[in-house]
Short mmCIF file of N, CA and C in Angstrom, two decimals:
data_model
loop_
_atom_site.label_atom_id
_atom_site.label_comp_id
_atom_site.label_asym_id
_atom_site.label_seq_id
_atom_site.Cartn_x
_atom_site.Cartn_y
_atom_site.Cartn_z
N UNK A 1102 19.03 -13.49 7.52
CA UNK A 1102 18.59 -12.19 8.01
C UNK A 1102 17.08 -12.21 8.22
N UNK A 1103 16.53 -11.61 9.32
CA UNK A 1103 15.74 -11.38 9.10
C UNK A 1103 14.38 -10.73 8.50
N UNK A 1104 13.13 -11.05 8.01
CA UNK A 1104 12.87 -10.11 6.61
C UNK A 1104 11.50 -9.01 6.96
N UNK A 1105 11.83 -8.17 6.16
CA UNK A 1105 11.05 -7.27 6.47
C UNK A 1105 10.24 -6.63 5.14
N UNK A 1106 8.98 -6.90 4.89
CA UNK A 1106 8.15 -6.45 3.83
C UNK A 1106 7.60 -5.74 3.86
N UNK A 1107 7.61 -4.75 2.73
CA UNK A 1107 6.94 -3.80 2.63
C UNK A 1107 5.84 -3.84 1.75
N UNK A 1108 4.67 -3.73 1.65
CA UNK A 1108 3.69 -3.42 0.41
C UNK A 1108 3.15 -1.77 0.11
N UNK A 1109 3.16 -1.48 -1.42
CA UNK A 1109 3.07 -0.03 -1.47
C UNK A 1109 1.79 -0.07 -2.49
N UNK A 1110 0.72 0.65 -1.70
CA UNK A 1110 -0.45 0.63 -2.77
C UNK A 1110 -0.54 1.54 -3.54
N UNK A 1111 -0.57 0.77 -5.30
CA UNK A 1111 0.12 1.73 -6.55
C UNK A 1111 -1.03 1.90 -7.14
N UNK A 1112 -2.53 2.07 -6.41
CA UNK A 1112 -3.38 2.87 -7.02
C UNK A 1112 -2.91 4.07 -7.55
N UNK A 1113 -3.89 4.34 -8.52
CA UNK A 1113 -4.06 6.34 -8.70
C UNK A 1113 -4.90 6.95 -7.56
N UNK A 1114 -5.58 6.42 -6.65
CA UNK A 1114 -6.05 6.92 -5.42
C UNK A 1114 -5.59 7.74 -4.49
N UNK A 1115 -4.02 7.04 -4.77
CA UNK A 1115 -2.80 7.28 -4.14
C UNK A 1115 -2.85 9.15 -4.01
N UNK A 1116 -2.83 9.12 -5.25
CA UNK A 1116 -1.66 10.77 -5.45
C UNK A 1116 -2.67 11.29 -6.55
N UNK A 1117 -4.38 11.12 -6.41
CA UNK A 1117 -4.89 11.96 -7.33
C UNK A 1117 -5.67 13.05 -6.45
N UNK A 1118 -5.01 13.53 -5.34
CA UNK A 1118 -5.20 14.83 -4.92
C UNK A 1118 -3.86 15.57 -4.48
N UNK A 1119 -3.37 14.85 -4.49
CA UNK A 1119 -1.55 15.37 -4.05
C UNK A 1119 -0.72 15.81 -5.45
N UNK A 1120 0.55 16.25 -5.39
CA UNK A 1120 1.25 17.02 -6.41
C UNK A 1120 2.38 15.67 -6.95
N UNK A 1121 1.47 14.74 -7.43
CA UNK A 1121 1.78 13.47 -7.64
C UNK A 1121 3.30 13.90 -8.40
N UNK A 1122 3.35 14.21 -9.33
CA UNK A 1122 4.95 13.96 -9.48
C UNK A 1122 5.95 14.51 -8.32
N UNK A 1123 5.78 15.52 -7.67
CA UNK A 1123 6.76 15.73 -6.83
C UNK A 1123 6.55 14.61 -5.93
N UNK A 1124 5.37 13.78 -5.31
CA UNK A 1124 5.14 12.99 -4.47
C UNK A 1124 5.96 11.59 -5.02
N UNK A 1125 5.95 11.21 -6.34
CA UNK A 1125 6.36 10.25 -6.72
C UNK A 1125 7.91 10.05 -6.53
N UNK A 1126 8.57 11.21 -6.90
CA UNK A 1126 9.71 11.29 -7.26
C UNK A 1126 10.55 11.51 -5.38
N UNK A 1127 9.85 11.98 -4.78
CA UNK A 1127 9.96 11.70 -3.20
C UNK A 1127 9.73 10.52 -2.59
N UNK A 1128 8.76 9.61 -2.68
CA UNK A 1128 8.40 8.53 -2.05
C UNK A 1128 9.41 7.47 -2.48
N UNK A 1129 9.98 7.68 -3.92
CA UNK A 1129 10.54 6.83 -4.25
C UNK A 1129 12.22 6.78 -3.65
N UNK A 1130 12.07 7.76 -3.33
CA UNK A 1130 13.89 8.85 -3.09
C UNK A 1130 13.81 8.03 -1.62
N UNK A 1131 12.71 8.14 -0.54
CA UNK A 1131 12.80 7.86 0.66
C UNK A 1131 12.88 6.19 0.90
N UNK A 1132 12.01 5.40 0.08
CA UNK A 1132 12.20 4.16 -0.08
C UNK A 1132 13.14 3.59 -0.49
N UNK A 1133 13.71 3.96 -1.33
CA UNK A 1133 15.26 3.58 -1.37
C UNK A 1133 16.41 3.43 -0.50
N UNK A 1134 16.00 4.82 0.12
CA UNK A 1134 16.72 5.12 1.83
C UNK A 1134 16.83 4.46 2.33
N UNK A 1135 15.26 4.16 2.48
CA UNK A 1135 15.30 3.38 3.56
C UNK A 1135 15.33 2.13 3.33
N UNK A 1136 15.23 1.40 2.48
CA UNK A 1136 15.81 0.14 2.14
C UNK A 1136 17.36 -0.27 2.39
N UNK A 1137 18.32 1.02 1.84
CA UNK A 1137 19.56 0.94 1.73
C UNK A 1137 20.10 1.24 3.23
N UNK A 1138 19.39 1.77 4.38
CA UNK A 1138 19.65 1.76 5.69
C UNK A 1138 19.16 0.06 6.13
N UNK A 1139 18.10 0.11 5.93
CA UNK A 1139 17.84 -1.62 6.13
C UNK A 1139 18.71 -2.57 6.07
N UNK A 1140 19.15 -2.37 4.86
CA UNK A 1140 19.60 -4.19 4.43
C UNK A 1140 20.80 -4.49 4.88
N UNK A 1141 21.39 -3.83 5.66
CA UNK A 1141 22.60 -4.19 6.36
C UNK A 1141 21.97 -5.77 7.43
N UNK A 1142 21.29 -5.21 8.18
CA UNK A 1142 20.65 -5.98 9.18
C UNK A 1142 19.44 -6.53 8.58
N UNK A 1143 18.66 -6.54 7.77
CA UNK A 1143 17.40 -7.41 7.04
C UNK A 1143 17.32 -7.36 5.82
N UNK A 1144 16.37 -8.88 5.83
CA UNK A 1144 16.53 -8.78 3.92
C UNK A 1144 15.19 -8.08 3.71
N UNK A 1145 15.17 -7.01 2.62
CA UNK A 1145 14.20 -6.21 2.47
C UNK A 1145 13.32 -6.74 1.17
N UNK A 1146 11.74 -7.08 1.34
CA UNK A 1146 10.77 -7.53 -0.15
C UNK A 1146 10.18 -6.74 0.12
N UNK A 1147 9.93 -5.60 -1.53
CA UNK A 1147 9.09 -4.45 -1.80
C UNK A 1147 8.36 -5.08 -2.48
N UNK A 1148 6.63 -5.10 -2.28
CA UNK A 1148 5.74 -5.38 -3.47
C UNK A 1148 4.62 -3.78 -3.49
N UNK A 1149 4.13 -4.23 -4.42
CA UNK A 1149 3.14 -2.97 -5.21
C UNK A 1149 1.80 -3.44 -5.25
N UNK A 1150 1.01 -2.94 -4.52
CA UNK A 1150 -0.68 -3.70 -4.40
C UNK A 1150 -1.27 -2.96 -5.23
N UNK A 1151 -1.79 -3.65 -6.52
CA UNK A 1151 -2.62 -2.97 -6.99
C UNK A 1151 -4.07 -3.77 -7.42
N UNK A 1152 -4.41 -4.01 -8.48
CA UNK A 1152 -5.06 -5.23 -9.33
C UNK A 1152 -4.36 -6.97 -8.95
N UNK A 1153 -3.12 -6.71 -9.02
CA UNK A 1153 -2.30 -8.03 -8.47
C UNK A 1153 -1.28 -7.46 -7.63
N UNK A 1154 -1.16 -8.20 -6.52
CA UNK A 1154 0.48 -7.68 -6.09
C UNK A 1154 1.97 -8.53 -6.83
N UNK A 1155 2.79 -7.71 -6.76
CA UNK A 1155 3.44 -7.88 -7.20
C UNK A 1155 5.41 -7.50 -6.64
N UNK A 1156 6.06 -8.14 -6.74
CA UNK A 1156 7.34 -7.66 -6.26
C UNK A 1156 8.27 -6.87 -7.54
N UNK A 1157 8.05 -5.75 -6.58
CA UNK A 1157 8.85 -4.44 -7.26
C UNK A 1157 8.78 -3.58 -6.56
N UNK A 1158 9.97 -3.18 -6.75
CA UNK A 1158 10.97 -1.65 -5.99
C UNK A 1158 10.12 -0.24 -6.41
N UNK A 1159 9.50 -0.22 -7.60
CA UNK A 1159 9.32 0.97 -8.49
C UNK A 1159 7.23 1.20 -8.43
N UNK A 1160 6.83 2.06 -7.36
CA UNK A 1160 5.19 2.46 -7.71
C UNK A 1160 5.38 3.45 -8.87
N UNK A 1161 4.46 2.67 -9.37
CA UNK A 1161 4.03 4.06 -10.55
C UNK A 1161 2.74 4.92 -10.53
N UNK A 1162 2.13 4.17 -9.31
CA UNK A 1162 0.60 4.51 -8.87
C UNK A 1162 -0.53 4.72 -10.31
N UNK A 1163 -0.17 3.92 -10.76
CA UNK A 1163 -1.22 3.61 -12.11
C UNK A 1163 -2.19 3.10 -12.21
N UNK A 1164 -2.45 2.13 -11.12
CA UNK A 1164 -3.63 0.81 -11.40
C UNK A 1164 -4.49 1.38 -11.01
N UNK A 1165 -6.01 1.03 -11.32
CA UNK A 1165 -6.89 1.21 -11.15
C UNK A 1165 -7.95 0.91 -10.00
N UNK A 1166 -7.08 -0.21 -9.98
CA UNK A 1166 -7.81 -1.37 -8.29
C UNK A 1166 -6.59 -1.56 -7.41
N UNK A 1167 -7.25 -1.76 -6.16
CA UNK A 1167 -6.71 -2.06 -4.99
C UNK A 1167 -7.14 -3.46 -4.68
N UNK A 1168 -6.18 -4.28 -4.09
CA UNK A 1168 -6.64 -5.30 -3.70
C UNK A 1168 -5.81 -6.21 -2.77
N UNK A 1169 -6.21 -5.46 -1.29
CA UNK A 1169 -5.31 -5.33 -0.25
C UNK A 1169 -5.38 -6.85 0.10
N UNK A 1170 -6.23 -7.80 0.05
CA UNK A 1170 -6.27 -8.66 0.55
C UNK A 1170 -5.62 -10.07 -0.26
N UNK A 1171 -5.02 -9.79 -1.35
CA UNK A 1171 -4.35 -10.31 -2.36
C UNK A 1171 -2.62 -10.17 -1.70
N UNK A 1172 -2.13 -9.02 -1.13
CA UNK A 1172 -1.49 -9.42 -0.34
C UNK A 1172 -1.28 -9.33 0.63
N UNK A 1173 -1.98 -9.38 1.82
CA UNK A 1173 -1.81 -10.54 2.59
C UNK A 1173 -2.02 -12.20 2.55
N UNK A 1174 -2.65 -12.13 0.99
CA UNK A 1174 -2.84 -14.01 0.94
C UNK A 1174 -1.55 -14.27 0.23
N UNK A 1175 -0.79 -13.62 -0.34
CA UNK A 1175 0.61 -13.66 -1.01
C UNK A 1175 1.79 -14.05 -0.18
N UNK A 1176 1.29 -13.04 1.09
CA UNK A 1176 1.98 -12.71 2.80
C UNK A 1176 1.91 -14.56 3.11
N UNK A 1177 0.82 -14.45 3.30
CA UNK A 1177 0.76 -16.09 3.72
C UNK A 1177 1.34 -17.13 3.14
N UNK A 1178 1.17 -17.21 1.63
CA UNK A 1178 1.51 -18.19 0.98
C UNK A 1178 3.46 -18.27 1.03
N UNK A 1179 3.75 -17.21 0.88
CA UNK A 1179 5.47 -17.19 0.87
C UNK A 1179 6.34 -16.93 1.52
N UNK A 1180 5.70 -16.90 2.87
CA UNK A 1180 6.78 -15.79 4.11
C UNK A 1180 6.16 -17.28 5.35
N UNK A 1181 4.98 -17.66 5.26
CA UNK A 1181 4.98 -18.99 6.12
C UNK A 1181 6.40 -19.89 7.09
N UNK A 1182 6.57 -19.77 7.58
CA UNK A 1182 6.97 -20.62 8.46
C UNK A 1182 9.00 -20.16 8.36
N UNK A 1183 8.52 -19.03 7.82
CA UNK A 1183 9.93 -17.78 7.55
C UNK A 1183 10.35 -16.99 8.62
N UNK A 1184 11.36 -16.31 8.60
CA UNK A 1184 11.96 -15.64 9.62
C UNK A 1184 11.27 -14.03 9.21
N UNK A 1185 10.21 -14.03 8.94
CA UNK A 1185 9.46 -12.36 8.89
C UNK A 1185 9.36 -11.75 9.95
N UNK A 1186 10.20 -10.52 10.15
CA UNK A 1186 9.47 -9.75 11.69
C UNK A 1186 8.80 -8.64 11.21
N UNK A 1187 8.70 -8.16 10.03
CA UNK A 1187 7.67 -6.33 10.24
C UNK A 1187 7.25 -6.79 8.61
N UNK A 1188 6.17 -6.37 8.89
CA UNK A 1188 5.42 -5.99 7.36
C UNK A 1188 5.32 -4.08 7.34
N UNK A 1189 5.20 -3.70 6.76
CA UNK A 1189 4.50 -2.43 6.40
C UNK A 1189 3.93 -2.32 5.35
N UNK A 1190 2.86 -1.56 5.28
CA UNK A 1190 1.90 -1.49 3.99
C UNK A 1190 2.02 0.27 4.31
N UNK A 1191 2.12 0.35 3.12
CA UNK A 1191 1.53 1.74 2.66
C UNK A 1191 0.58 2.28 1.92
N UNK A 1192 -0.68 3.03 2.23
CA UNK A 1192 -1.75 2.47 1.06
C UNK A 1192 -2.72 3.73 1.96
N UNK A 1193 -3.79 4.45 1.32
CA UNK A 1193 -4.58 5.54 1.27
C UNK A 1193 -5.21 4.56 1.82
N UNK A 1194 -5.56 2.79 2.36
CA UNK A 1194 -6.78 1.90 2.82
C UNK A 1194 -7.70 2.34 2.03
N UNK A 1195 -7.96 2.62 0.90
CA UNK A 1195 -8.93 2.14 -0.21
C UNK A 1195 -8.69 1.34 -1.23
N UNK A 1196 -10.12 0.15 -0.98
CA UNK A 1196 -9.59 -1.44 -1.53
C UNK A 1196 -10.86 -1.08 -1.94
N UNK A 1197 -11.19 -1.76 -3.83
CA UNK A 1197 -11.81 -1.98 -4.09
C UNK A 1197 -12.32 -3.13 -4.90
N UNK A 1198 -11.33 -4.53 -4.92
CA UNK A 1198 -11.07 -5.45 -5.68
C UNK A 1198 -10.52 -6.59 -4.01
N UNK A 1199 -11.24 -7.82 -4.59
CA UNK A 1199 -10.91 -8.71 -3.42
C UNK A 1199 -11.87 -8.51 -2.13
N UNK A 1200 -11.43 -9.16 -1.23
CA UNK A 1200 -12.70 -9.51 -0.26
C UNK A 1200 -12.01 -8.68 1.30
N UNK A 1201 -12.74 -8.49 2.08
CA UNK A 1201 -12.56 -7.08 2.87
C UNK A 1201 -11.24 -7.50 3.86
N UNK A 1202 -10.09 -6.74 3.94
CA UNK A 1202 -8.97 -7.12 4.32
C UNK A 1202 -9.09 -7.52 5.80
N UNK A 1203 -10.17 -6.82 6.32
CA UNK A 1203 -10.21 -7.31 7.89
C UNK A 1203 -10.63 -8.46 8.26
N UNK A 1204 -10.90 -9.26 7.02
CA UNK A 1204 -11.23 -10.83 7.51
C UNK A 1204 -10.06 -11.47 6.87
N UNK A 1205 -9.01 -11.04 6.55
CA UNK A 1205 -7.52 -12.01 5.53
C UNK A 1205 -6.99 -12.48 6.73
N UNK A 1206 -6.84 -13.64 7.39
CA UNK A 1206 -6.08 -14.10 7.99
C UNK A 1206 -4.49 -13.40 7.53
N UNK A 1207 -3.87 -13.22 9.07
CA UNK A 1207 -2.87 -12.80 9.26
C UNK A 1207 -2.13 -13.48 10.60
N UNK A 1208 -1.53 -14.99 10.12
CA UNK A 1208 -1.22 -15.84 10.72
C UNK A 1208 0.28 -15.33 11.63
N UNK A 1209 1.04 -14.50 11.53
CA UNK A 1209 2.29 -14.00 11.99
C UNK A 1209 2.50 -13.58 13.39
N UNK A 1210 3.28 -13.25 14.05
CA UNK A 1210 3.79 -12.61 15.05
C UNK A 1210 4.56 -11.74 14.78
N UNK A 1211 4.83 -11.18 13.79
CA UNK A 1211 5.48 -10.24 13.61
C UNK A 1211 4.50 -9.25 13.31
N UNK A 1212 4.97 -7.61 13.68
CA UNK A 1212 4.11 -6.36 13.87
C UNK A 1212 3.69 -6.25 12.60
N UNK A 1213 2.38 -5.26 12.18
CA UNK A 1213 2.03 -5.31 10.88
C UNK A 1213 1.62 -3.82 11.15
N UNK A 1214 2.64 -3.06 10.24
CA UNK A 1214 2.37 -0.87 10.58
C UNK A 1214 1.80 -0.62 9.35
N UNK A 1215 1.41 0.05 9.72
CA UNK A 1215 0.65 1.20 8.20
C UNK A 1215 1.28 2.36 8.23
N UNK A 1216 1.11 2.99 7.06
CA UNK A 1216 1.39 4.01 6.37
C UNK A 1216 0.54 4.42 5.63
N UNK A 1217 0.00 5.71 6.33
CA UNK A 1217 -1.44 6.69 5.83
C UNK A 1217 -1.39 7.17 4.50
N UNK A 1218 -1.12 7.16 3.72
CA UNK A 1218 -0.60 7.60 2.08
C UNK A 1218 -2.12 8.72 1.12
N UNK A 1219 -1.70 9.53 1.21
CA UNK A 1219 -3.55 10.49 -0.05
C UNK A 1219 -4.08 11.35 0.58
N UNK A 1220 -4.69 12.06 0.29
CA UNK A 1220 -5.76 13.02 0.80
C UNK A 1220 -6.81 11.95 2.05
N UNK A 1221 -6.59 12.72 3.15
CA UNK A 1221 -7.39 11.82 4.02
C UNK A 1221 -8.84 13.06 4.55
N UNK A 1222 -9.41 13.92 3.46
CA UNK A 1222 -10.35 14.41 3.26
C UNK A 1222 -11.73 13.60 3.19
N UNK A 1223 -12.83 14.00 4.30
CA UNK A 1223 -13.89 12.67 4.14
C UNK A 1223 -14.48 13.10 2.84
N UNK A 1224 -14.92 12.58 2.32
CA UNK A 1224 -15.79 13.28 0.67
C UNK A 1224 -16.87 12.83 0.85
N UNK A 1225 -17.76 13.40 0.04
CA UNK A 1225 -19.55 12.71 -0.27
C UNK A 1225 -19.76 11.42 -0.37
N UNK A 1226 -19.99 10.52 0.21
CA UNK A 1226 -20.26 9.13 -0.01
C UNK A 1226 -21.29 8.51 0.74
N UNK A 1227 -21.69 7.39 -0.07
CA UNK A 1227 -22.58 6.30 0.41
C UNK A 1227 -21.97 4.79 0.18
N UNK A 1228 -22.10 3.96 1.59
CA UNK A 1228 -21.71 3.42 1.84
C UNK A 1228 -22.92 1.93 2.48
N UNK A 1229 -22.86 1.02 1.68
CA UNK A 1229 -23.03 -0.24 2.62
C UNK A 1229 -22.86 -0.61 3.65
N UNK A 1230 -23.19 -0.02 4.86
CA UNK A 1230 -22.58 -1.15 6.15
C UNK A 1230 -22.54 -2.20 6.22
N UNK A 1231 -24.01 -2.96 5.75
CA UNK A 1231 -24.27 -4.31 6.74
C UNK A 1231 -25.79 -4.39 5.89
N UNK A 1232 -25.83 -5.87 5.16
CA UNK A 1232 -26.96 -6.47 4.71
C UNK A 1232 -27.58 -7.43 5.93
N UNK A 1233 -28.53 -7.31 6.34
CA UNK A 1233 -29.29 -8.27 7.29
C UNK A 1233 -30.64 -8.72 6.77
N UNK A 1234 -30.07 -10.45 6.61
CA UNK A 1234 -30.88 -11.23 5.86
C UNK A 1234 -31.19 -12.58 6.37
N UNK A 1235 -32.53 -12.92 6.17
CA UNK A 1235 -32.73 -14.83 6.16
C UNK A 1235 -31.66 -15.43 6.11
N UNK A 1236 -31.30 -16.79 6.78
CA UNK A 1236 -30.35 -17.24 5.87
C UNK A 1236 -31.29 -18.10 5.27
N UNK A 1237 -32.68 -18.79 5.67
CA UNK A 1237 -32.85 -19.57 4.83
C UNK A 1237 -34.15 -18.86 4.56
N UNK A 1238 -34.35 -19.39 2.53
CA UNK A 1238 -35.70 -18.48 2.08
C UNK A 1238 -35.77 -19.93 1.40
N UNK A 1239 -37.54 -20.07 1.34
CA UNK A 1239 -37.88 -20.99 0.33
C UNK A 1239 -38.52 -20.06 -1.06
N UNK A 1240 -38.59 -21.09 -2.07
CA UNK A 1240 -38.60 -20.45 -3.39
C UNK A 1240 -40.41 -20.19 -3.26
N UNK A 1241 -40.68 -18.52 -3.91
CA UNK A 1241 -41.64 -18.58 -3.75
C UNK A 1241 -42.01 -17.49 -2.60
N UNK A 1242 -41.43 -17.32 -1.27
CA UNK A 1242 -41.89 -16.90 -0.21
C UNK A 1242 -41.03 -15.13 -0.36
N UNK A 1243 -41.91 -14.75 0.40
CA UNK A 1243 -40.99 -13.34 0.69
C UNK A 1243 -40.36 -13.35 1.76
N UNK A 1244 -39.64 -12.52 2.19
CA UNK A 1244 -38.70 -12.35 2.92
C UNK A 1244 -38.01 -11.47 3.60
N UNK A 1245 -37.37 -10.83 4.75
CA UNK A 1245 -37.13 -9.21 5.04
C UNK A 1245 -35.65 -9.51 4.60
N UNK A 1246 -35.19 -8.23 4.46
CA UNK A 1246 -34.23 -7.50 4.08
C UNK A 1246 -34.24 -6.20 4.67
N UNK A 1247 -32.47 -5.98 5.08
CA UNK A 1247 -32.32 -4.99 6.26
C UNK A 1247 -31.16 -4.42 5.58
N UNK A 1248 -31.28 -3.39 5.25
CA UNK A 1248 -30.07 -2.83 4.81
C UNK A 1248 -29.17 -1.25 5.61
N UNK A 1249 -28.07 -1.70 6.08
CA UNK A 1249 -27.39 -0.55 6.65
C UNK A 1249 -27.26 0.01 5.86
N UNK A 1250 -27.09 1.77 5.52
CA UNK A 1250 -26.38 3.02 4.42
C UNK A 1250 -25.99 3.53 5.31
N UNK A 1251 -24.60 3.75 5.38
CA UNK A 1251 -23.88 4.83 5.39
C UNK A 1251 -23.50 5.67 5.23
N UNK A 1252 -23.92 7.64 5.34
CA UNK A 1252 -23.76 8.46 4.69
C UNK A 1252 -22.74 9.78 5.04
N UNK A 1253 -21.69 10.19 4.33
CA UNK A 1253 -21.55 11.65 4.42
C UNK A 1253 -21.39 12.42 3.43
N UNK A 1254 -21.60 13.67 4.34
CA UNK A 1254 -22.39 14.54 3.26
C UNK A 1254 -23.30 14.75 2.76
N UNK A 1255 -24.25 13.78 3.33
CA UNK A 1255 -25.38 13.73 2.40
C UNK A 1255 -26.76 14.50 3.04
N UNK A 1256 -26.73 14.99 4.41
CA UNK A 1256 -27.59 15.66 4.81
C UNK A 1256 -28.86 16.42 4.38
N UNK A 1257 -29.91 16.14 4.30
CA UNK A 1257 -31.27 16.72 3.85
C UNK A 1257 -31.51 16.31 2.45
N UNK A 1258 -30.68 14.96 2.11
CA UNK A 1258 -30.48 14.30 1.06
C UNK A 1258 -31.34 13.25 0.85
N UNK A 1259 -31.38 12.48 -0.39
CA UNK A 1259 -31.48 11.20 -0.76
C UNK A 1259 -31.19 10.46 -1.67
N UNK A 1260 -31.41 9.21 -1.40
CA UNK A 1260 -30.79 8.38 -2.83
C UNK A 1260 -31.73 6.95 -2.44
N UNK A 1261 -31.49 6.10 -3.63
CA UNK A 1261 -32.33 5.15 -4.07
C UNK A 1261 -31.71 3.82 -3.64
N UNK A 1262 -32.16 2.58 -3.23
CA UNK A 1262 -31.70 1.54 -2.89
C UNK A 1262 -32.09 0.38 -3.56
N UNK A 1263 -31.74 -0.30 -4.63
CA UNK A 1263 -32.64 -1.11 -5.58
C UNK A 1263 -31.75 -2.83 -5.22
N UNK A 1264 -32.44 -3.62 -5.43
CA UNK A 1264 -32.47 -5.10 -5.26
C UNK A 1264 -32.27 -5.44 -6.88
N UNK A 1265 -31.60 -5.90 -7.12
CA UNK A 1265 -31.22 -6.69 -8.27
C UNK A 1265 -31.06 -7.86 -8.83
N UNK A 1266 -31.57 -9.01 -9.37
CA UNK A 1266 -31.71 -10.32 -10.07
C UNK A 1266 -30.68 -10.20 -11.39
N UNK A 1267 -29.68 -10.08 -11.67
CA UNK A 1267 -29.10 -9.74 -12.97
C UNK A 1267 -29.36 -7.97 -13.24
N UNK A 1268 -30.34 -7.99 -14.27
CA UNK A 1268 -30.05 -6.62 -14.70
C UNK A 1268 -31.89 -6.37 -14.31
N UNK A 1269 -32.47 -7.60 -13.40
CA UNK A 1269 -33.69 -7.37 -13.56
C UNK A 1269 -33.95 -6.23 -11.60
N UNK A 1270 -34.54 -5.37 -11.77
CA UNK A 1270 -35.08 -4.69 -10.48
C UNK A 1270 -36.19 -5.34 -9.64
N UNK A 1271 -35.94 -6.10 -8.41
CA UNK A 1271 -36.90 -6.44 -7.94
C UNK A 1271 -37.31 -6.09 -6.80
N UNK A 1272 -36.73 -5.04 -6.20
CA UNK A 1272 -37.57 -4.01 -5.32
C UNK A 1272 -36.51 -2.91 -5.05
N UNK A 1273 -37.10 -1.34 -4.44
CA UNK A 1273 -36.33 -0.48 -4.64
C UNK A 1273 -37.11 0.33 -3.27
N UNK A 1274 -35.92 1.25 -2.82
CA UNK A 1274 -36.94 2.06 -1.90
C UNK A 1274 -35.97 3.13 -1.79
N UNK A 1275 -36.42 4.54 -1.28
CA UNK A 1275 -35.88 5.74 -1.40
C UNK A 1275 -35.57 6.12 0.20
N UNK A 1276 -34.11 6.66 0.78
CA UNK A 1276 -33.69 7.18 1.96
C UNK A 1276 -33.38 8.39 1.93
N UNK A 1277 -34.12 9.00 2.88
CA UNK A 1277 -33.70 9.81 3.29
C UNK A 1277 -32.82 10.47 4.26
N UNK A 1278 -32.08 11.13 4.39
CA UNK A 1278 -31.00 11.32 5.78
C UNK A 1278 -31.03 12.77 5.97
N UNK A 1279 -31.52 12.40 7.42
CA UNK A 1279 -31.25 13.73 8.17
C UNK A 1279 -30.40 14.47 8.50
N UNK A 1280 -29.31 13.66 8.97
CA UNK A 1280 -27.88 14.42 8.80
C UNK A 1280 -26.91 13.61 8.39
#
């Protein structure tokens, strides 16, 4: 048969603005469904992205970390050269563990859907875009440093940007944003 995976991200990110038990006790009711409509025609693998992924039927949306790119390297390592046609992920896309999912190789031909999952409310945040740096520094010399911030909410605001050696501060500078 052919297989069809699902990944369900079991952060608390998930459902800590939603009416998480009724949400739980629904998401789980529909996944079942739809598994049990599935598997006539495909073999169905449920995993749970959290801190590790993992294969299981059951989110409890407990973990603390996301770490979307853990599976798709899981994706790779065990579905390779397999009869996979659909992935789906379900997941609020907040990863905060592992390395940024839009660079995980995703070697397949088969479609890869999402599923919008949480409060998709923008909130107050600051954000890293983009470090722009030397690549090469000799020891000794100074050097520029370019740093993108990303802000919302933060209008007629500011906040602090500090350079770090361990726990030592070695330069810092203050932004302001206009809007």
């Amino acid at each position: 048969k052919p297989i069809v995976v699902f990944g369900i991200d079991n952060s608390s990110s998930v459902v800590s603005h939603l009416d998480s038990a009724a949400f739980r006790v629904g998401f789980q009711q529909k996944l079942n469904q739809l598994k049990e409509e599935l598997s006539s025609d495909y073999q169905i693998e449920i995993y749970t992205i959290g801190q590790e992924t993992q294969l299981s039927e059951k989110p409890n949306f407990k973990d603390k970390r996301t770490n979307i790119s853990s599976f798709l390297e899981e994706l790779n390592q065990l579905y390779a050269n397999r009869n996979l046609s659909a992935v789906v992920m379900a997941s609020d896309g907040l990863y905060n563990t592992g390395s940024n999912p839009i660079y995980t190789n995703y070697p397949f031909k088969a479609p890869f859907y999402t599923l919008a999952l949480g409060d998709t409310t923008i909130k107050k945040d600051l954000k890293i875009n983009r470090v722009f740096h030397n690549e090469l520094a000799f020891l000794g010399n100074t050097f520029p440093i370019n740093v993108n911030v990303q802000s919302s909410f933060f209008a007629k605001q500011s906040t602090s940007v500090g350079i770090y050696k361990g726990t030592n501060l070695l330069a810092e500078e203050k932004i302001y944003f206009d809007s």
